[in-house]
């Protein structure tokens, strides 16, 4: 139909756009389209049968998301990646594609609280059992293995205690058990550590945090590092090695084994397709913008965080600082070996605790109420410096025993150091620490001043 003969309502939907024209934009475009036009029904039939690659529908694949996936895969040294709607979706789907009902996962017990909720509640509902082990206890990892185990899972730098995982030791144990090691590398990012070089097989990220880096967009990504051979024991992985009903010609290993990733094909064509946690094109665009400055930001984040940690360690009102860059940290030697560029910017410190939970909470509340530059926000990896109280916020669903196992006390405070001038961050913490004391009378006064401050800021 020629432009002059089409009606207004037709033109307002179709004029000026040809789905086949590349615009040669220098920056990846936002392909904000739910679906893609096929050149013929035969092409559509081939795409649906996974006989050729291409765009069908943005729930499963989108060109902007694809750029993000390729970029993260390359930064990790991986073979393929799947972008998803959040870090939570990345963890859930990465593991669901490995462990099915009746199967089992061994996971570190020092995980982000939302991941613990997912593994101990929702995975249990679905008949997938998880054994949590102290991530430093290699005997515990080995002892937890069952015939049904299908993955080992841990964070390379934990949130909030910044515990450094001995990735190589845990990877060796996973491989001895015949399963892949899946690493949540959200805090470290591939700039600080390429876990592929240490034996990991799959990484996941909450791209919401440092990959995006500006606190604007939720996203997650799963990367197949291409190191795990699912054909070595094919009966363990029927989802990859047996005929896949969605590929008429055989298994995912047969279709994608030589050129791509059968595992990422399963993640995309089954779990993202069926459950629907897709990364939006707009968020992928924002995350790509963030990725462009990843090295510069992480170098600054890491250096500033270490400076702040050193300041806190020298302060009388601080009981303990959990930062692996400090010589006093149990994980300092591992950080020196595995994280030569720095240890990222999420770490925690403890104010002096007591045996009175209410008084401890009041002390933390009074400290946080005095902060001005550092904001009370449930996030990490933002350009802004953020503070959180894990036991009443991000990790509040954990039992007292789980909190203790994760090294979190009632007075543990998490920081995510941003890109502001580090001297200003230190000055803010210094002024907020004035008045922090262990004496009961001073604590009561601090609590009273905190509630006054809270009341005046609510007005
Ligand atoms: C280490 C880690 N993994 C996963 C997640 C979940 O990510 P998202 O909030 O993007 O779902 C978080 C969130 O804080 C996290 O800190």
Short mmCIF file of N, CA and C in Angstrom, two decimals, residues 17 40 201:
data_model
loop_
_atom_site.label_atom_id
_atom_site.label_comp_id
_atom_site.label_asym_id
_atom_site.label_seq_id
_atom_site.Cartn_x
_atom_site.Cartn_y
_atom_site.Cartn_z
N UNK A 17 8.63 3.37 9.21
CA UNK A 17 9.46 2.33 9.79
C UNK A 17 9.46 1.07 8.94
N UNK A 40 9.09 -14.47 6.09
CA UNK A 40 8.20 -15.45 5.46
C UNK A 40 7.75 -16.43 6.54
N UNK A 201 32.28 -22.70 36.66
CA UNK A 201 31.68 -23.13 35.40
C UNK A 201 30.57 -22.21 34.91
#
